[in-house]
GROMACS .gro file of N, CA, C and O in nm:
model
  544
    1MET      N    1   0.085  -0.118   0.000
    1MET     CA    2   0.000   0.000   0.000
    1MET      C    3   0.090   0.124   0.000
    1MET      O    4   0.177   0.139   0.083
    2ASN      N    5   0.067   0.215  -0.093
    2ASN     CA    6   0.149   0.336  -0.108
    2ASN      C    7   0.075   0.462  -0.064
    2ASN      O    8   0.105   0.570  -0.113
    3ASP      N    9  -0.022   0.447   0.027
    3ASP     CA   10  -0.095   0.564   0.072
    3ASP      C   11   0.000   0.662   0.140
    3ASP      O   12   0.102   0.623   0.197
    4LYS      N   13  -0.036   0.790   0.131
    4LYS     CA   14   0.043   0.893   0.197
    4LYS      C   15  -0.051   1.000   0.252
    4LYS      O   16  -0.169   1.005   0.218
    5VAL      N   17   0.004   1.083   0.337
    5VAL     CA   18  -0.070   1.196   0.393
    5VAL      C   19  -0.008   1.322   0.335
    5VAL      O   20   0.114   1.339   0.337
    6VAL      N   21  -0.094   1.407   0.282
    6VAL     CA   22  -0.048   1.531   0.217
    6VAL      C   23  -0.104   1.650   0.294
    6VAL      O   24  -0.225   1.663   0.312
    7PHE      N   25  -0.013   1.736   0.340
    7PHE     CA   26  -0.050   1.861   0.405
    7PHE      C   27  -0.045   1.969   0.298
    7PHE      O   28   0.062   1.993   0.239
    8SER      N   29  -0.157   2.034   0.272
    8SER     CA   30  -0.163   2.142   0.175
    8SER      C   31  -0.200   2.271   0.248
    8SER      O   32  -0.289   2.272   0.332
    9GLN      N   33  -0.130   2.378   0.212
    9GLN     CA   34  -0.149   2.507   0.279
    9GLN      C   35  -0.213   2.605   0.182
    9GLN      O   36  -0.178   2.607   0.063
   10LEU      N   37  -0.305   2.685   0.233
   10LEU     CA   38  -0.364   2.791   0.152
   10LEU      C   39  -0.253   2.883   0.104
   10LEU      O   40  -0.176   2.936   0.183
   11SER      N   41  -0.243   2.897  -0.029
   11SER     CA   42  -0.138   2.983  -0.084
   11SER      C   43  -0.195   3.112  -0.142
   11SER      O   44  -0.126   3.212  -0.148
   12SER      N   45  -0.321   3.108  -0.184
   12SER     CA   46  -0.386   3.231  -0.234
   12SER      C   47  -0.535   3.206  -0.248
   12SER      O   48  -0.581   3.093  -0.244
   13LYS      N   49  -0.609   3.314  -0.265
   13LYS     CA   50  -0.753   3.310  -0.287
   13LYS      C   51  -0.785   3.404  -0.402
   13LYS      O   52  -0.717   3.503  -0.421
   14PHE      N   53  -0.886   3.368  -0.477
   14PHE     CA   54  -0.934   3.464  -0.574
   14PHE      C   55  -1.083   3.445  -0.595
   14PHE      O   56  -1.140   3.342  -0.562
   15ILE      N   57  -1.145   3.548  -0.644
   15ILE     CA   58  -1.289   3.546  -0.669
   15ILE      C   59  -1.312   3.494  -0.809
   15ILE      O   60  -1.249   3.540  -0.905
   16ASP      N   61  -1.399   3.396  -0.819
   16ASP     CA   62  -1.432   3.337  -0.948
   16ASP      C   63  -1.529   3.432  -1.019
   16ASP      O   64  -1.647   3.437  -0.989
   17GLU      N   65  -1.473   3.511  -1.109
   17GLU     CA   66  -1.555   3.608  -1.181
   17GLU      C   67  -1.536   3.590  -1.331
   17GLU      O   68  -1.436   3.538  -1.377
   18ASN      N   69  -1.633   3.634  -1.404
   18ASN     CA   70  -1.617   3.645  -1.548
   18ASN      C   71  -1.697   3.766  -1.595
   18ASN      O   72  -1.771   3.827  -1.519
   19GLU      N   73  -1.681   3.799  -1.720
   19GLU     CA   74  -1.745   3.920  -1.774
   19GLU      C   75  -1.897   3.910  -1.775
   19GLU      O   76  -1.966   4.011  -1.779
   20ASP      N   77  -1.950   3.787  -1.772
   20ASP     CA   78  -2.094   3.768  -1.780
   20ASP      C   79  -2.164   3.772  -1.644
   20ASP      O   80  -2.285   3.758  -1.637
   21THR      N   81  -2.087   3.790  -1.536
   21THR     CA   82  -2.147   3.794  -1.402
   21THR      C   83  -2.223   3.924  -1.386
   21THR      O   84  -2.164   4.032  -1.394
   22PRO      N   85  -2.355   3.915  -1.364
   22PRO     CA   86  -2.434   4.037  -1.348
   22PRO      C   87  -2.388   4.116  -1.224
   22PRO      O   88  -2.343   4.058  -1.126
   23PRO      N   89  -2.402   4.247  -1.228
   23PRO     CA   90  -2.359   4.331  -1.115
   23PRO      C   91  -2.423   4.290  -0.982
   23PRO      O   92  -2.359   4.294  -0.878
   24GLN      N   93  -2.551   4.248  -0.988
   24GLN     CA   94  -2.619   4.206  -0.865
   24GLN      C   95  -2.551   4.082  -0.805
   24GLN      O   96  -2.533   4.072  -0.684
   25ALA      N   97  -2.510   3.990  -0.889
   25ALA     CA   98  -2.443   3.869  -0.842
   25ALA      C   99  -2.306   3.904  -0.786
   25ALA      O  100  -2.263   3.847  -0.684
   26GLN      N  101  -2.236   3.998  -0.848
   26GLN     CA  102  -2.106   4.040  -0.795
   26GLN      C  103  -2.121   4.101  -0.656
   26GLN      O  104  -2.039   4.078  -0.568
   27GLN      N  105  -2.230   4.178  -0.637
   27GLN     CA  106  -2.254   4.237  -0.506
   27GLN      C  107  -2.275   4.128  -0.401
   27GLN      O  108  -2.226   4.140  -0.288
   28VAL      N  109  -2.345   4.022  -0.437
   28VAL     CA  110  -2.367   3.911  -0.344
   28VAL      C  111  -2.234   3.844  -0.309
   28VAL      O  112  -2.208   3.812  -0.193
   29ILE      N  113  -2.149   3.825  -0.409
   29ILE     CA  114  -2.017   3.765  -0.385
   29ILE      C  115  -1.936   3.852  -0.289
   29ILE      O  116  -1.881   3.803  -0.191
   30TYR      N  117  -1.929   3.982  -0.315
   30TYR     CA  118  -1.852   4.071  -0.229
   30TYR      C  119  -1.913   4.081  -0.090
   30TYR      O  120  -1.842   4.087   0.011
   31TYR      N  121  -2.045   4.079  -0.081
   31TYR     CA  122  -2.111   4.079   0.049
   31TYR      C  123  -2.075   3.951   0.125
   31TYR      O  124  -2.044   3.954   0.244
   32GLY      N  125  -2.078   3.838   0.054
   32GLY     CA  126  -2.041   3.710   0.116
   32GLY      C  127  -1.899   3.714   0.171
   32GLY      O  128  -1.871   3.665   0.280
   33LEU      N  129  -1.808   3.773   0.095
   33LEU     CA  130  -1.669   3.787   0.143
   33LEU      C  131  -1.664   3.875   0.268
   33LEU      O  132  -1.593   3.844   0.363
   34ALA      N  133  -1.741   3.981   0.268
   34ALA     CA  134  -1.738   4.075   0.379
   34ALA      C  135  -1.787   4.010   0.509
   34ALA      O  136  -1.739   4.043   0.617
   35ILE      N  137  -1.880   3.916   0.500
   35ILE     CA  138  -1.930   3.851   0.622
   35ILE      C  139  -1.859   3.720   0.650
   35ILE      O  140  -1.896   3.645   0.738
   36GLY      N  141  -1.755   3.691   0.572
   36GLY     CA  142  -1.670   3.577   0.604
   36GLY      C  143  -1.703   3.448   0.534
   36GLY      O  144  -1.643   3.346   0.563
   37HIS      N  145  -1.797   3.447   0.444
   37HIS     CA  146  -1.829   3.324   0.372
   37HIS      C  147  -1.740   3.311   0.250
   37HIS      O  148  -1.683   3.407   0.202
   38HIS      N  149  -1.731   3.192   0.198
   38HIS     CA  150  -1.645   3.166   0.083
   38HIS      C  151  -1.725   3.160  -0.047
   38HIS      O  152  -1.683   3.099  -0.142
   39LEU      N  153  -1.838   3.223  -0.049
   39LEU     CA  154  -1.923   3.226  -0.167
   39LEU      C  155  -1.848   3.286  -0.285
   39LEU      O  156  -1.806   3.400  -0.281
   40GLY      N  157  -1.826   3.206  -0.387
   40GLY     CA  158  -1.759   3.257  -0.506
   40GLY      C  159  -1.610   3.272  -0.493
   40GLY      O  160  -1.547   3.331  -0.578
   41VAL      N  161  -1.551   3.220  -0.385
   41VAL     CA  162  -1.408   3.231  -0.364
   41VAL      C  163  -1.343   3.095  -0.387
   41VAL      O  164  -1.392   2.994  -0.340
   42ILE      N  165  -1.236   3.096  -0.462
   42ILE     CA  166  -1.162   2.973  -0.487
   42ILE      C  167  -1.033   2.979  -0.407
   42ILE      O  168  -0.957   3.075  -0.418
   43ASP      N  169  -1.011   2.876  -0.324
   43ASP     CA  170  -0.889   2.867  -0.246
   43ASP      C  171  -0.786   2.786  -0.324
   43ASP      O  172  -0.818   2.679  -0.377
   44CYS      N  173  -0.667   2.836  -0.333
   44CYS     CA  174  -0.557   2.765  -0.400
   44CYS      C  175  -0.468   2.705  -0.292
   44CYS      O  176  -0.410   2.777  -0.212
   45LEU      N  177  -0.462   2.573  -0.292
   45LEU     CA  178  -0.382   2.502  -0.193
   45LEU      C  179  -0.255   2.449  -0.257
   45LEU      O  180  -0.257   2.404  -0.371
   46GLN      N  181  -0.147   2.454  -0.182
   46GLN     CA  182  -0.018   2.405  -0.230
   46GLN      C  183   0.032   2.298  -0.134
   46GLN      O  184   0.036   2.320  -0.012
   47ALA      N  185   0.068   2.181  -0.187
   47ALA     CA  186   0.121   2.073  -0.104
   47ALA      C  187   0.254   2.118  -0.045
   47ALA      O  188   0.343   2.164  -0.116
   48VAL      N  189   0.267   2.106   0.088
   48VAL     CA  190   0.387   2.153   0.156
   48VAL      C  191   0.455   2.045   0.239
   48VAL      O  192   0.569   2.063   0.282
   49LEU      N  193   0.387   1.933   0.260
   49LEU     CA  194   0.445   1.823   0.337
   49LEU      C  195   0.377   1.693   0.298
   49LEU      O  196   0.254   1.688   0.291
   50ASN      N  197   0.456   1.591   0.272
   50ASN     CA  198   0.405   1.457   0.241
   50ASN      C  199   0.472   1.357   0.332
   50ASN      O  200   0.592   1.369   0.357
   51CYS      N  201   0.397   1.260   0.379
   51CYS     CA  202   0.461   1.150   0.452
   51CYS      C  203   0.381   1.022   0.426
   51CYS      O  204   0.259   1.026   0.410
   52PRO      N  205   0.451   0.910   0.421
   52PRO     CA  206   0.384   0.782   0.400
   52PRO      C  207   0.283   0.754   0.512
   52PRO      O  208   0.306   0.789   0.628
   53TRP      N  209   0.172   0.692   0.477
   53TRP     CA  210   0.061   0.667   0.569
   53TRP      C  211   0.107   0.596   0.697
   53TRP      O  212   0.077   0.640   0.808
   54GLN      N  213   0.178   0.486   0.684
   54GLN     CA  214   0.220   0.411   0.802
   54GLN      C  215   0.314   0.494   0.890
   54GLN      O  216   0.306   0.489   1.012
   55GLU      N  217   0.400   0.572   0.827
   55GLU     CA  218   0.490   0.660   0.903
   55GLU      C  219   0.412   0.772   0.972
   55GLU      O  220   0.447   0.814   1.083
   56TYR      N  221   0.307   0.820   0.906
   56TYR     CA  222   0.221   0.922   0.967
   56TYR      C  223   0.159   0.868   1.095
   56TYR      O  224   0.158   0.937   1.198
   57LEU      N  225   0.108   0.745   1.089
   57LEU     CA  226   0.046   0.685   1.207
   57LEU      C  227   0.145   0.673   1.324
   57LEU      O  228   0.109   0.699   1.440
   58LEU      N  229   0.268   0.636   1.293
   58LEU     CA  230   0.371   0.628   1.397
   58LEU      C  231   0.405   0.766   1.452
   58LEU      O  232   0.429   0.784   1.572
   59TRP      N  233   0.405   0.866   1.364
   59TRP     CA  234   0.435   1.004   1.405
   59TRP      C  235   0.331   1.056   1.503
   59TRP      O  236   0.365   1.106   1.610
   60ILE      N  237   0.203   1.042   1.468
   60ILE     CA  238   0.099   1.096   1.557
   60ILE      C  239   0.083   1.011   1.683
   60ILE      O  240   0.027   1.059   1.781
   61ALA      N  241   0.136   0.890   1.682
   61ALA     CA  242   0.135   0.808   1.802
   61ALA      C  243   0.228   0.865   1.908
   61ALA      O  244   0.219   0.829   2.026
   62THR      N  245   0.318   0.955   1.869
   62THR     CA  246   0.408   1.019   1.966
   62THR      C  247   0.338   1.129   2.045
   62THR      O  248   0.393   1.177   2.144
   63LEU      N  249   0.219   1.170   1.999
   63LEU     CA  250   0.143   1.270   2.073
   63LEU      C  251   0.085   1.205   2.198
   63LEU      O  252   0.065   1.083   2.203
   64GLU      N  253   0.054   1.286   2.297
   64GLU     CA  254   0.001   1.232   2.422
   64GLU      C  255  -0.122   1.146   2.396
   64GLU      O  256  -0.217   1.189   2.327
   65GLU      N  257  -0.119   1.026   2.449
   65GLU     CA  258  -0.228   0.929   2.431
   65GLU      C  259  -0.361   0.989   2.477
   65GLU      O  260  -0.371   1.041   2.589
   66GLY      N  261  -0.461   0.984   2.390
   66GLY     CA  262  -0.594   1.032   2.424
   66GLY      C  263  -0.610   1.183   2.426
   66GLY      O  264  -0.716   1.233   2.463
   67SER      N  265  -0.507   1.255   2.385
   67SER     CA  266  -0.513   1.402   2.388
   67SER      C  267  -0.601   1.456   2.274
   67SER      O  268  -0.629   1.386   2.176
   68GLU      N  269  -0.641   1.580   2.290
   68GLU     CA  270  -0.719   1.646   2.185
   68GLU      C  271  -0.640   1.653   2.055
   68GLU      O  272  -0.695   1.636   1.945
   69ALA      N  273  -0.509   1.675   2.067
   69ALA     CA  274  -0.423   1.683   1.947
   69ALA      C  275  -0.419   1.549   1.874
   69ALA      O  276  -0.431   1.543   1.752
   70GLN      N  277  -0.404   1.441   1.951
   70GLN     CA  278  -0.400   1.310   1.887
   70GLN      C  279  -0.536   1.279   1.822
   70GLN      O  280  -0.542   1.227   1.710
   71TRP      N  281  -0.643   1.314   1.889
   71TRP     CA  282  -0.778   1.293   1.833
   71TRP      C  283  -0.794   1.371   1.702
   71TRP      O  284  -0.844   1.318   1.603
   72LYS      N  285  -0.748   1.496   1.702
   72LYS     CA  286  -0.757   1.578   1.580
   72LYS      C  287  -0.681   1.514   1.465
   72LYS      O  288  -0.733   1.499   1.355
   73MET      N  289  -0.557   1.474   1.491
   73MET     CA  290  -0.472   1.421   1.385
   73MET      C  291  -0.515   1.283   1.337
   73MET      O  292  -0.491   1.246   1.223
   74THR      N  293  -0.582   1.205   1.422
   74THR     CA  294  -0.634   1.074   1.378
   74THR      C  295  -0.764   1.089   1.300
   74THR      O  296  -0.815   0.991   1.247
   75GLY      N  297  -0.813   1.211   1.290
   75GLY     CA  298  -0.934   1.236   1.210
   75GLY      C  299  -0.915   1.196   1.064
   75GLY      O  300  -1.012   1.165   0.994
   76ILE      N  301  -0.792   1.195   1.017
   76ILE     CA  302  -0.765   1.153   0.879
   76ILE      C  303  -0.805   1.008   0.858
   76ILE      O  304  -0.860   0.972   0.755
   77ALA      N  305  -0.780   0.924   0.957
   77ALA     CA  306  -0.819   0.783   0.947
   77ALA      C  307  -0.971   0.768   0.947
   77ALA      O  308  -1.026   0.681   0.879
   78ARG      N  309  -1.040   0.855   1.021
   78ARG     CA  310  -1.186   0.847   1.029
   78ARG      C  311  -1.256   0.909   0.908
   78ARG      O  312  -1.355   0.857   0.860
   79TYR      N  313  -1.206   1.022   0.863
   79TYR     CA  314  -1.277   1.100   0.761
   79TYR      C  315  -1.204   1.114   0.628
   79TYR      O  316  -1.261   1.165   0.532
   80GLY      N  317  -1.078   1.076   0.624
   80GLY     CA  318  -1.000   1.090   0.501
   80GLY      C  319  -0.932   1.224   0.487
   80GLY      O  320  -0.841   1.240   0.405
   81GLU      N  321  -0.974   1.322   0.568
   81GLU     CA  322  -0.912   1.454   0.565
   81GLU      C  323  -0.949   1.531   0.690
   81GLU      O  324  -1.047   1.500   0.757
   82ILE      N  325  -0.866   1.629   0.721
   82ILE     CA  326  -0.895   1.722   0.831
   82ILE      C  327  -0.853   1.862   0.787
   82ILE      O  328  -0.773   1.877   0.695
   83VAL      N  329  -0.907   1.961   0.852
   83VAL     CA  330  -0.868   2.100   0.831
   83VAL      C  331  -0.804   2.148   0.961
   83VAL      O  332  -0.855   2.124   1.070
   84ILE      N  333  -0.690   2.214   0.948
   84ILE     CA  334  -0.624   2.275   1.061
   84ILE      C  335  -0.628   2.426   1.039
   84ILE      O  336  -0.575   2.475   0.940
   85ASP      N  337  -0.695   2.496   1.130
   85ASP     CA  338  -0.708   2.641   1.117
   85ASP      C  339  -0.661   2.709   1.245
   85ASP      O  340  -0.604   2.644   1.334
   86SER      N  341  -0.686   2.836   1.255
   86SER     CA  342  -0.635   2.915   1.369
   86SER      C  343  -0.686   2.864   1.503
   86SER      O  344  -0.618   2.882   1.604
   87SER      N  345  -0.800   2.798   1.506
   87SER     CA  346  -0.853   2.747   1.633
   87SER      C  347  -0.775   2.626   1.684
   87SER      O  348  -0.791   2.587   1.800
   88HIS      N  349  -0.689   2.568   1.601
   88HIS     CA  350  -0.612   2.450   1.640
   88HIS      C  351  -0.465   2.480   1.670
   88HIS      O  352  -0.391   2.392   1.715
   89VAL      N  353  -0.421   2.602   1.641
   89VAL     CA  354  -0.278   2.635   1.645
   89VAL      C  355  -0.214   2.608   1.782
   89VAL      O  356  -0.114   2.536   1.791
   90VAL      N  357  -0.268   2.665   1.887
   90VAL     CA  358  -0.206   2.653   2.019
   90VAL      C  359  -0.204   2.508   2.065
   90VAL      O  360  -0.100   2.456   2.109
   91MET      N  361  -0.316   2.440   2.052
   91MET     CA  362  -0.326   2.301   2.096
   91MET      C  363  -0.226   2.212   2.022
   91MET      O  364  -0.152   2.135   2.084
   92LEU      N  365  -0.219   2.224   1.890
   92LEU     CA  366  -0.128   2.139   1.812
   92LEU      C  367   0.018   2.180   1.832
   92LEU      O  368   0.106   2.093   1.842
   93ALA      N  369   0.046   2.308   1.840
   93ALA     CA  370   0.184   2.353   1.860
   93ALA      C  371   0.237   2.301   1.993
   93ALA      O  372   0.351   2.252   2.001
   94ASN      N  373   0.156   2.309   2.098
   94ASN     CA  374   0.199   2.259   2.228
   94ASN      C  375   0.223   2.108   2.223
   94ASN      O  376   0.324   2.058   2.272
   95ALA      N  377   0.131   2.035   2.162
   95ALA     CA  378   0.141   1.889   2.158
   95ALA      C  379   0.262   1.842   2.078
   95ALA      O  380   0.335   1.752   2.122
   96PHE      N  381   0.285   1.902   1.961
   96PHE     CA  382   0.399   1.858   1.879
   96PHE      C  383   0.531   1.903   1.940
   96PHE      O  384   0.631   1.834   1.927
   97SER      N  385   0.532   2.016   2.009
   97SER     CA  386   0.654   2.062   2.077
   97SER      C  387   0.693   1.964   2.188
   97SER      O  388   0.810   1.928   2.202
   98VAL      N  389   0.596   1.921   2.266
   98VAL     CA  390   0.621   1.825   2.374
   98VAL      C  391   0.667   1.690   2.316
   98VAL      O  392   0.757   1.625   2.370
   99ALA      N  393   0.607   1.648   2.206
   99ALA     CA  394   0.636   1.517   2.147
   99ALA      C  395   0.775   1.511   2.084
   99ALA      O  396   0.829   1.401   2.064
  100LEU      N  397   0.835   1.625   2.052
  100LEU     CA  398   0.965   1.626   1.984
  100LEU      C  399   1.070   1.539   2.052
  100LEU      O  400   1.146   1.470   1.985
  101LYS      N  401   1.073   1.540   2.184
  101LYS     CA  402   1.179   1.470   2.256
  101LYS      C  403   1.172   1.317   2.243
  101LYS      O  404   1.270   1.249   2.265
  102LYS      N  405   1.056   1.264   2.205
  102LYS     CA  406   1.046   1.118   2.189
  102LYS      C  407   1.028   1.075   2.043
  102LYS      O  408   0.995   0.962   2.015
  103GLN      N  409   1.053   1.165   1.951
  103GLN     CA  410   1.037   1.136   1.810
  103GLN      C  411   1.170   1.100   1.744
  103GLN      O  412   1.276   1.143   1.789
  104THR      N  413   1.157   1.025   1.634
  104THR     CA  414   1.275   0.995   1.553
  104THR      C  415   1.318   1.123   1.481
  104THR      O  416   1.245   1.222   1.480
  105GLU      N  417   1.433   1.118   1.420
  105GLU     CA  418   1.483   1.234   1.346
  105GLU      C  419   1.385   1.275   1.235
  105GLU      O  420   1.357   1.393   1.215
  106GLN      N  421   1.332   1.176   1.162
  106GLN     CA  422   1.235   1.205   1.055
  106GLN      C  423   1.109   1.268   1.113
  106GLN      O  424   1.057   1.365   1.059
  107GLN      N  425   1.058   1.212   1.222
  107GLN     CA  426   0.937   1.267   1.284
  107GLN      C  427   0.961   1.408   1.336
  107GLN      O  428   0.874   1.495   1.324
  108GLN      N  429   1.079   1.433   1.390
  108GLN     CA  430   1.113   1.568   1.436
  108GLN      C  431   1.114   1.666   1.318
  108GLN      O  432   1.069   1.780   1.332
  109SER      N  433   1.163   1.621   1.205
  109SER     CA  434   1.163   1.706   1.086
  109SER      C  435   1.021   1.742   1.045
  109SER      O  436   0.990   1.859   1.017
  110TRP      N  437   0.932   1.643   1.043
  110TRP     CA  438   0.792   1.670   1.010
  110TRP      C  439   0.729   1.763   1.113
  110TRP      O  440   0.655   1.855   1.078
  111SER      N  441   0.758   1.738   1.240
  111SER     CA  442   0.702   1.823   1.347
  111SER      C  443   0.750   1.967   1.332
  111SER      O  444   0.671   2.061   1.347
  112GLN      N  445   0.879   1.985   1.302
  112GLN     CA  446   0.932   2.121   1.283
  112GLN      C  447   0.864   2.190   1.165
  112GLN      O  448   0.829   2.309   1.172
  113GLN      N  449   0.842   2.116   1.057
  113GLN     CA  450   0.773   2.173   0.941
  113GLN      C  451   0.630   2.213   0.979
  113GLN      O  452   0.582   2.320   0.941
  114LEU      N  453   0.562   2.124   1.051
  114LEU     CA  454   0.426   2.155   1.094
  114LEU      C  455   0.425   2.275   1.189
  114LEU      O  456   0.339   2.362   1.177
  115LEU      N  457   0.519   2.282   1.279
  115LEU     CA  458   0.526   2.396   1.371
  115LEU      C  459   0.546   2.527   1.295
  115LEU      O  460   0.487   2.630   1.331
  116HIS      N  461   0.624   2.525   1.188
  116HIS     CA  462   0.640   2.645   1.105
  116HIS      C  463   0.508   2.682   1.037
  116HIS      O  464   0.472   2.800   1.028
  117MET      N  465   0.436   2.581   0.988
  117MET     CA  466   0.307   2.609   0.924
  117MET      C  467   0.208   2.664   1.026
  117MET      O  468   0.130   2.755   0.995
  118LEU      N  469   0.210   2.610   1.148
  118LEU     CA  470   0.122   2.661   1.253
  118LEU      C  471   0.158   2.806   1.288
  118LEU      O  472   0.068   2.888   1.312
  119ALA      N  473   0.285   2.838   1.287
  119ALA     CA  474   0.328   2.977   1.311
  119ALA      C  475   0.275   3.068   1.200
  119ALA      O  476   0.233   3.182   1.228
  120ASP      N  477   0.275   3.020   1.077
  120ASP     CA  478   0.219   3.098   0.965
  120ASP      C  479   0.072   3.128   0.989
  120ASP      O  480   0.025   3.239   0.966
  121ILE      N  481  -0.001   3.025   1.034
  121ILE     CA  482  -0.145   3.043   1.062
  121ILE      C  483  -0.163   3.142   1.176
  121ILE      O  484  -0.254   3.227   1.173
  122HIS      N  485  -0.078   3.132   1.278
  122HIS     CA  486  -0.087   3.225   1.392
  122HIS      C  487  -0.067   3.369   1.346
  122HIS      O  488  -0.135   3.461   1.393
  123GLN      N  489   0.025   3.391   1.251
  123GLN     CA  490   0.053   3.525   1.198
  123GLN      C  491  -0.059   3.575   1.108
  123GLN      O  492  -0.086   3.695   1.103
  124GLU      N  493  -0.121   3.483   1.033
  124GLU     CA  494  -0.227   3.521   0.939
  124GLU      C  495  -0.339   3.419   0.950
  124GLU      O  496  -0.331   3.310   0.892
  125SER      N  497  -0.442   3.454   1.023
  125SER     CA  498  -0.548   3.357   1.055
  125SER      C  499  -0.628   3.311   0.933
  125SER      O  500  -0.701   3.212   0.941
  126ALA      N  501  -0.615   3.378   0.819
  126ALA     CA  502  -0.685   3.333   0.697
  126ALA      C  503  -0.620   3.207   0.639
  126ALA      O  504  -0.682   3.134   0.563
  127ILE      N  505  -0.495   3.181   0.676
  127ILE     CA  506  -0.425   3.062   0.627
  127ILE      C  507  -0.478   2.940   0.701
  127ILE      O  508  -0.510   2.946   0.819
  128TYR      N  509  -0.489   2.829   0.631
  128TYR     CA  510  -0.525   2.703   0.695
  128TYR      C  511  -0.457   2.589   0.621
  128TYR      O  512  -0.399   2.608   0.514
  129LEU      N  513  -0.462   2.472   0.681
  129LEU     CA  514  -0.407   2.351   0.620
  129LEU      C  515  -0.519   2.253   0.591
  129LEU      O  516  -0.609   2.236   0.673
  130MET      N  517  -0.513   2.190   0.476
  130MET     CA  518  -0.602   2.079   0.444
  130MET      C  519  -0.510   1.956   0.443
  130MET      O  520  -0.410   1.952   0.371
  131VAL      N  521  -0.541   1.860   0.526
  131VAL     CA  522  -0.459   1.740   0.540
  131VAL      C  523  -0.542   1.622   0.492
  131VAL      O  524  -0.648   1.595   0.547
  132ARG      N  525  -0.492   1.554   0.388
  132ARG     CA  526  -0.568   1.445   0.325
  132ARG      C  527  -0.486   1.318   0.312
  132ARG      O  528  -0.365   1.323   0.293
  133ARG      N  529  -0.557   1.209   0.321
  133ARG     CA  530  -0.497   1.079   0.291
  133ARG      C  531  -0.513   1.056   0.142
  133ARG      O  532  -0.623   1.059   0.089
  134ALA      N  533  -0.401   1.036   0.076
  134ALA     CA  534  -0.402   1.012  -0.069
  134ALA      C  535  -0.376   0.863  -0.092
  134ALA      O  536  -0.273   0.811  -0.050
  135ARG      N  537  -0.469   0.799  -0.153
  135ARG     CA  538  -0.455   0.655  -0.181
  135ARG      C  539  -0.369   0.638  -0.306
  135ARG      O  540  -0.382   0.710  -0.401
  136GLY      N  541  -0.285   0.540  -0.299
  136GLY     CA  542  -0.207   0.527  -0.420
  136GLY      C  543  -0.121   0.410  -0.420
  136GLY      O  544  -0.038   0.375  -0.485
   0.00000   0.00000   0.00000
């Protein structure tokens, strides 16, 4: 089995517009943006971290047993994907920082990369991560 876990980070957003969009519809799109909805907005995600599925499972097993962080990260096994946004930054950063001391060198590298991505989200709350299991 060649499954892997892919962490993709929001790299940009743009409004899906064309010349045929009536002005009233454009107003609805801009209003949706103003109130925080993604109506008419396309998110561009860029893969920033990949790890083999079995190695991913071993990595998240280094998190505190039964912790909220471990539950969040095992969501990929339950749902096939998870979203990590600003509401998860502190919890995950603390958990992965603590786990560093019992991780292998490879796991520490992944944790450091994730900690940098979490710092990016902390600096700009519009950024988020989409984490998916890719079958292959």
